[in-house]
XYZ file of C-alpha atoms in Angstrom:
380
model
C 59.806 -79.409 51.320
C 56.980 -79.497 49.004
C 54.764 -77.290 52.019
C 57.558 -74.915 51.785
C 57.232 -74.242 48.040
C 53.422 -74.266 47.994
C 53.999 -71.421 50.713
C 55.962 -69.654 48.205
C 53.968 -70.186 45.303
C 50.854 -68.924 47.552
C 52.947 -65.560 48.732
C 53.837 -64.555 45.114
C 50.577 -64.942 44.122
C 49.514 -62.753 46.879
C 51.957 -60.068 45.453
C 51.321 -60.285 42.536
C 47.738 -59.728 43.096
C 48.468 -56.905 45.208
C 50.904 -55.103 42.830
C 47.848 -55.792 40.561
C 45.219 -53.593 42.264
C 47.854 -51.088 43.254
C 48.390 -50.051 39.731
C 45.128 -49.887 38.816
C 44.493 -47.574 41.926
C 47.309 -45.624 40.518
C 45.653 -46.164 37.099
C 42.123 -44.298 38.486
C 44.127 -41.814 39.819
C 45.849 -40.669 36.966
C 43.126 -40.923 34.313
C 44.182 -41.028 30.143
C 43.674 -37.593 29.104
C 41.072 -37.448 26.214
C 42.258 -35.879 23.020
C 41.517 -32.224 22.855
C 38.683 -30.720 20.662
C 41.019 -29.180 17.546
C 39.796 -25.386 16.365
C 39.765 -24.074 12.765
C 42.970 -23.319 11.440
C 44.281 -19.988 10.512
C 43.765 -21.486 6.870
C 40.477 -21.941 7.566
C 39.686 -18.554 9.194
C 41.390 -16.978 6.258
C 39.006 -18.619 4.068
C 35.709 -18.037 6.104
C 36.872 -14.581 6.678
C 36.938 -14.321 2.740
C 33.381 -16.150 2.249
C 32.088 -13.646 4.472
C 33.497 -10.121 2.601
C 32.325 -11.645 -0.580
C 28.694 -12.555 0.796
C 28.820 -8.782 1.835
C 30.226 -7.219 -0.787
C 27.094 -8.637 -3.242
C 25.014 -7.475 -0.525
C 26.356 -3.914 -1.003
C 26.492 -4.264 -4.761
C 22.840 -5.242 -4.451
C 22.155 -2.548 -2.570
C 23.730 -0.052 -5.202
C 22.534 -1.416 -8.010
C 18.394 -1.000 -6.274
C 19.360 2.574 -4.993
C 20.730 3.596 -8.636
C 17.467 2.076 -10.088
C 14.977 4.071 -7.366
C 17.120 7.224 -7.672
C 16.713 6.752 -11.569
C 13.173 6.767 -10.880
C 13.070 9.780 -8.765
C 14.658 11.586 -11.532
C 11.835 10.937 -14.138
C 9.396 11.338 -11.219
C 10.786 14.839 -11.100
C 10.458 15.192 -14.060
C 6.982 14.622 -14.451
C 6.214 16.575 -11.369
C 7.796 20.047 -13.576
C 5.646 18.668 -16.606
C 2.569 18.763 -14.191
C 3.595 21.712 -12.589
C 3.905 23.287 -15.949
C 0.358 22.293 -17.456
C -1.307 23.452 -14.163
C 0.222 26.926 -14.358
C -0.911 26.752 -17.953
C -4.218 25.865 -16.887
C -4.301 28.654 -14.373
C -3.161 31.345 -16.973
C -5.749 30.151 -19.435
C -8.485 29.823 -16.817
C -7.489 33.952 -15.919
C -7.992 34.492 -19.434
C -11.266 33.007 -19.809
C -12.290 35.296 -16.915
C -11.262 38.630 -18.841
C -13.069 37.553 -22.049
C -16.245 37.035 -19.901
C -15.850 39.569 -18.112
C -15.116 42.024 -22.228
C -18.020 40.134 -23.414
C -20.460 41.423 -20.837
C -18.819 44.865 -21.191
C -19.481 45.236 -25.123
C -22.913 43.095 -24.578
C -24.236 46.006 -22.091
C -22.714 48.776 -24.286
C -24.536 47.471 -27.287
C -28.185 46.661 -25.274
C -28.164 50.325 -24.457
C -27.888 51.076 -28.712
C -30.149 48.075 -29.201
C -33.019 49.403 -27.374
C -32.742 52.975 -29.965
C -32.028 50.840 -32.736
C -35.648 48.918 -31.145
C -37.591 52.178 -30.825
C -36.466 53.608 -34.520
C -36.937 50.018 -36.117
C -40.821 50.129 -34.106
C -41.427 53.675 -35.063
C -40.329 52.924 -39.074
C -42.905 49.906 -38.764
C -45.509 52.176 -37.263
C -45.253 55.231 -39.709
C -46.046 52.371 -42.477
C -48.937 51.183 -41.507
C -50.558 54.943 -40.615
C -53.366 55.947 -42.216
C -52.722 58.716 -44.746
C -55.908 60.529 -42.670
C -53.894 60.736 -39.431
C -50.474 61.815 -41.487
C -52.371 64.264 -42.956
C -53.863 65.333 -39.476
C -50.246 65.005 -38.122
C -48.436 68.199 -36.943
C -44.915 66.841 -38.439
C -46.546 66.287 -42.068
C -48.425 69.960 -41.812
C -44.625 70.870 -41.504
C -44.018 69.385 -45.169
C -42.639 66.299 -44.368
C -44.771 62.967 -46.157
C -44.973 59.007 -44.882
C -42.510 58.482 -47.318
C -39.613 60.573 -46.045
C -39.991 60.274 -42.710
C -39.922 56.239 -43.838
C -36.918 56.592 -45.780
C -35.413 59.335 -42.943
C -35.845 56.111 -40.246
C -34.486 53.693 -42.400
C -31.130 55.853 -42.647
C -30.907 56.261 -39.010
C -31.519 52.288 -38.833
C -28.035 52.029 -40.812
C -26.046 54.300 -39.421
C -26.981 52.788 -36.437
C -26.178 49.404 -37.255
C -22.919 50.473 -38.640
C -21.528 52.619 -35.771
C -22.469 49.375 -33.826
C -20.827 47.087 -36.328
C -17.560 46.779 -34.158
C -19.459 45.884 -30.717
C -20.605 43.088 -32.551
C -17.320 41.799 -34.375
C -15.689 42.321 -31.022
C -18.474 40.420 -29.191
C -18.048 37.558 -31.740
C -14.323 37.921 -31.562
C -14.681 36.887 -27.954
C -16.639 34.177 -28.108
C -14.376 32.062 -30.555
C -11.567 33.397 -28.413
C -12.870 31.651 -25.645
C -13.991 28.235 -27.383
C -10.379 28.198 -28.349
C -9.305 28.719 -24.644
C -11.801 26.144 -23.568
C -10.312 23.710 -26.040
C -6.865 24.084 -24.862
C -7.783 23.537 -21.583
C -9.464 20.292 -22.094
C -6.225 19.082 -23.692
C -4.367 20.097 -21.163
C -6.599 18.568 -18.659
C -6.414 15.372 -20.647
C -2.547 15.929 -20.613
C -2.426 16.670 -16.882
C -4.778 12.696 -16.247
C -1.926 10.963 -18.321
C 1.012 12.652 -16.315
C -0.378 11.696 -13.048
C -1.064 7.890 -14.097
C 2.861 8.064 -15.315
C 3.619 9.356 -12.100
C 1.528 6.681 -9.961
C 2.848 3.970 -11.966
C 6.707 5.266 -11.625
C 5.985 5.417 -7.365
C 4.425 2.030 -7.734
C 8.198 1.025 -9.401
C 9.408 2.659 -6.168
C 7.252 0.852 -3.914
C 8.503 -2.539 -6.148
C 11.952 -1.810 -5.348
C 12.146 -0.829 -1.722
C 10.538 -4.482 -1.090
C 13.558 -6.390 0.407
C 14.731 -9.847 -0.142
C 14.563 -12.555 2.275
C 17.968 -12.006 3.973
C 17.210 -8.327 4.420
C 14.315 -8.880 5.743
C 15.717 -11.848 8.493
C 18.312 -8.646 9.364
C 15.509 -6.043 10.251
C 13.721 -8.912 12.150
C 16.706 -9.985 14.170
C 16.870 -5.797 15.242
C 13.171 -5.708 16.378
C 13.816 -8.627 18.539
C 16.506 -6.370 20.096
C 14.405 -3.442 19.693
C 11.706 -5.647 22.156
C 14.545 -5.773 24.669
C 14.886 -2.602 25.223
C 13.086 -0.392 28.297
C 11.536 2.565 26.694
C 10.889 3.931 22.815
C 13.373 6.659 23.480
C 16.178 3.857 23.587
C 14.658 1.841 20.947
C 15.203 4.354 18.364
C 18.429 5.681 19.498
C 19.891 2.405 19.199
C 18.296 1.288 16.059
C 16.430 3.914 14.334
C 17.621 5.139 11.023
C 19.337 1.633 10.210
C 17.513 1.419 6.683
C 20.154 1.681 3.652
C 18.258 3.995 1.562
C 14.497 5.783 1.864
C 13.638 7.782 -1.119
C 12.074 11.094 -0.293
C 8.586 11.428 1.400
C 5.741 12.100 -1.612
C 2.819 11.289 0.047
C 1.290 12.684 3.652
C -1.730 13.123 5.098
C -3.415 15.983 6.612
C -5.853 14.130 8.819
C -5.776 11.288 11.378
C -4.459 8.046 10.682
C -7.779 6.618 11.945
C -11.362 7.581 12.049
C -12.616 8.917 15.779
C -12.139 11.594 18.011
C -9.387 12.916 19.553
C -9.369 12.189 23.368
C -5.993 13.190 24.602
C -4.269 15.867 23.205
C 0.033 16.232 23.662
C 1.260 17.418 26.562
C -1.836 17.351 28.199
C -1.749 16.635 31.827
C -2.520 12.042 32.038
C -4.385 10.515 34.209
C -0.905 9.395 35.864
C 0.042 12.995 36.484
C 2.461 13.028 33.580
C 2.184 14.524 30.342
C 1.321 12.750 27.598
C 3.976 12.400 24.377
C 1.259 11.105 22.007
C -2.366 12.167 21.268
C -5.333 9.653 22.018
C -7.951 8.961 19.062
C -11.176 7.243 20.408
C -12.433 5.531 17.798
C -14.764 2.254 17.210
C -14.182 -1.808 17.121
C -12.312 -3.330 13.986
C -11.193 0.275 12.750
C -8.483 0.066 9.813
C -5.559 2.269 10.667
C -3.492 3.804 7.889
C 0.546 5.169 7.907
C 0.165 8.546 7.835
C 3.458 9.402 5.539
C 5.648 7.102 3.344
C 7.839 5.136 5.285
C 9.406 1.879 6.299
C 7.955 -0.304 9.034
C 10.423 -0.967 11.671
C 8.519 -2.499 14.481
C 5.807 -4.590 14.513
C 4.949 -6.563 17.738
C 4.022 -5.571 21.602
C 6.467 -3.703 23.316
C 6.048 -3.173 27.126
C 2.919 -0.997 28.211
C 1.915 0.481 24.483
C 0.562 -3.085 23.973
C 0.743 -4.194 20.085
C 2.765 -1.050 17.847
C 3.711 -0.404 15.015
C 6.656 1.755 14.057
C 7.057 3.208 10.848
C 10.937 5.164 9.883
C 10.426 7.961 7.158
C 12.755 9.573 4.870
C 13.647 13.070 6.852
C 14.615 11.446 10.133
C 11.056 11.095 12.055
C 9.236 7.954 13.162
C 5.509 7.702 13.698
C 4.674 5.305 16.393
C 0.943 3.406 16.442
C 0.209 1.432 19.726
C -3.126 0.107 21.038
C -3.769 -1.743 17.956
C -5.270 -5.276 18.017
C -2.785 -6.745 15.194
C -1.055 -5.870 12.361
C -0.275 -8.151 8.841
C 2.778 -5.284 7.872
C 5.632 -7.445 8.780
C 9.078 -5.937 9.637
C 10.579 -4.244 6.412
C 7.202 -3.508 4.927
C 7.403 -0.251 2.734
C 3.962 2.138 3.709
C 2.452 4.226 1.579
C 0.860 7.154 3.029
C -2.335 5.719 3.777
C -1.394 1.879 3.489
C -3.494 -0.250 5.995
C -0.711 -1.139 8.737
C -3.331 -2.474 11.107
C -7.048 -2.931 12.653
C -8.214 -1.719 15.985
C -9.700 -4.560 18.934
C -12.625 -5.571 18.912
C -13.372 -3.600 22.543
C -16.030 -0.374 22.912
C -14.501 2.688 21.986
C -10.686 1.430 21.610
C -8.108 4.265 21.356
C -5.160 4.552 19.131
C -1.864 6.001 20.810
C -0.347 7.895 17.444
C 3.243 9.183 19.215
C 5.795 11.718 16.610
C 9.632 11.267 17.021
C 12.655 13.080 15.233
C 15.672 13.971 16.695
C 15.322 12.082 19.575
C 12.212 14.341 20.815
C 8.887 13.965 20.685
C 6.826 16.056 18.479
C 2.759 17.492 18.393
C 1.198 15.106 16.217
C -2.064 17.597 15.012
C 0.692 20.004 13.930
C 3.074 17.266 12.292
C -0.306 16.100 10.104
C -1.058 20.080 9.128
C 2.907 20.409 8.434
C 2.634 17.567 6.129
C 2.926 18.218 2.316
C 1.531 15.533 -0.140
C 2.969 16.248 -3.826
């Protein structure tokens, strides 16, 4: 009896065990799902929705606000350019009439030598007849014919008068002239002084400009974050159709220059025929080891980094639509954002013999002749 029970005990224990594992097989099977990750709420897109319009609407206000202020400083720079204008066509006019009173002055002066040299001869003649013997007068044909030292004297000192007094005007007018034109001279220097203070006015008002078309930090993360995209892409052409002309506000161009952006000579002319058998877009300035190279028009730097085959380039965005492009350059310090100057430093040469600069002209997405976009140009 007792083996009988143990039996029993043994054979529930044995089921129990196996009932045991069976569930946890089922168990593994059938794993606990884990709790799943819980989004924002509409609530809380609402509100970060909101966060973000109001980050960009001070963004835009800012924006206003700094394009009021440069426009506000184009206006008075406009104004100073018609005060310039003015006291340079001033200048001209008086400069003209300092040419016709130089020109009266020797007029009257050789009208009057011609009466001087008579007035010499009768004034040398007078001086003559009073220190003649009275032995040669009396030998003298004139005084057999009545006439005495003393008349002929008196006779020469007559002529003397009337001379001086039908020449009396000459001489006013000569005199006339000459104060006439110390008082033109004297005007001009005022002006001129007038004309130095205008154009210091005017430098400091761009340099205000220049001040305000630096951008803040975030502005300047946004531009970065497009040249990266800008590195991405497979030619210039692309590059600038896809993010040229991305700046809020350029004020217009005052300042271009008429000559290369670096000294050297020019190697490679546009559209001439490349070594490749293509034609070239660009020109090609040999020039020498550590050479500065300047922006050759006021504009925004875009680019600033290598980009494919130009090797390090620098592109700079101006205010009527074109883009001058700089490759071959060793480095630049003009980060992304910088505002250029005409004739700002925006980077140095290599140190290699006889480095060229690649200077390439877009607007409108076409290329344009360099040498005739420097002569076309206009510097205020």
């Amino acid at each position: 009896m007792y083996k009988m029970q143990f039996l029993w005990v043994l054979c529930l224990v044995q089921f129990m065990y196996v009932a045991g594992a069976s569930a946890q097989q089922v168990e593994s099977l059938n794993p606990v799902e884990s709790p799943k990750a819980v989004g924002p709420s509409a609530e809380e897109l609402r509100q970060m929705e909101l966060k973000r319009q109001e980050i960009e609407r001070k963004r835009q206000a800012r924006i206003q606000k700094r394009v009021a202020r440069l426009k506000k400083i184009e206006a008075d720079m406009a104004k100073v350019d018609d005060i310039i204008l003015s006291f340079t066509s001033r200048m001209e006019d008086i400069e003209g009439d300092i040419r016709d009173l130089n020109e009266k002055e020797e007029s009257a002066r050789l009208k009057l030598s011609g009466k001087l040299e008579m007035f010499n001869g009768t004034a040398l003649q007078i001086a003559r007849l009073e220190r003649l013997p009275l032995e040669a007068m009396a030998a003298a044909t004139s005084l057999r014919a009545g006439h005495d030292r003393k008349g002929v004297v008196e006779s020469g000192r007559k002529s003397l008068s009337d001379l001086i007094r039908k020449n009396r005007d000459e001489i006013y007018e000569i005199q006339e002239i000459r104060v006439q034109r110390e008082s033109k001279k004297n005007e001009i220097n005022g002006l001129r002084h007038n004309l130095l203070k205008e154009r210091d006015n005017l430098q400091n008002l761009f340099e205000k400009q220049v001040d305000l078309l630096a951008l803040d930090d975030s502005e300047k993360a946004e531009m970065a974050s497009k040249a990266q995209k800008m590195k991405q892409q497979k030619t210039v052409a692309t590059l600038l159709e896809k993010f040229a002309n991305t700046d809020d506000y350029l004020p217009p161009v005052r300042h271009a220059l008429k000559k290369l952006p670096v000294k050297g000579q020019l190697v490679e002319g546009y559209n001439e025929k490349t070594g490749a058998g293509l034609y070239s877009e660009g020109i090609k300035i040999e020039t020498t080891a550590k050479e500065p190279v300047v922006s050759i028009k006021d504009g925004r730097v875009i680019y600033s980094d290598i980009f494919r085959d130009y090797g390090y380039m620098v592109i700079v965005e101006h205010a009527d639509g074109s883009h001058t492009l700089y490759s071959g350059l060793e480095k630049s310090d003009r980060d992304v954002g910088f505002f250029a100057p005409a004739g700002t430093i925006i980077g140095y040469m290599p140190k290699t013999e006889k480095p060229e600069l690649y200077l390439e002209v877009r607007k409108g997405g076409k290329t344009l002749d360099p040498v005739k976009y420097l002569s076309l140009n206009k510097s205020s």
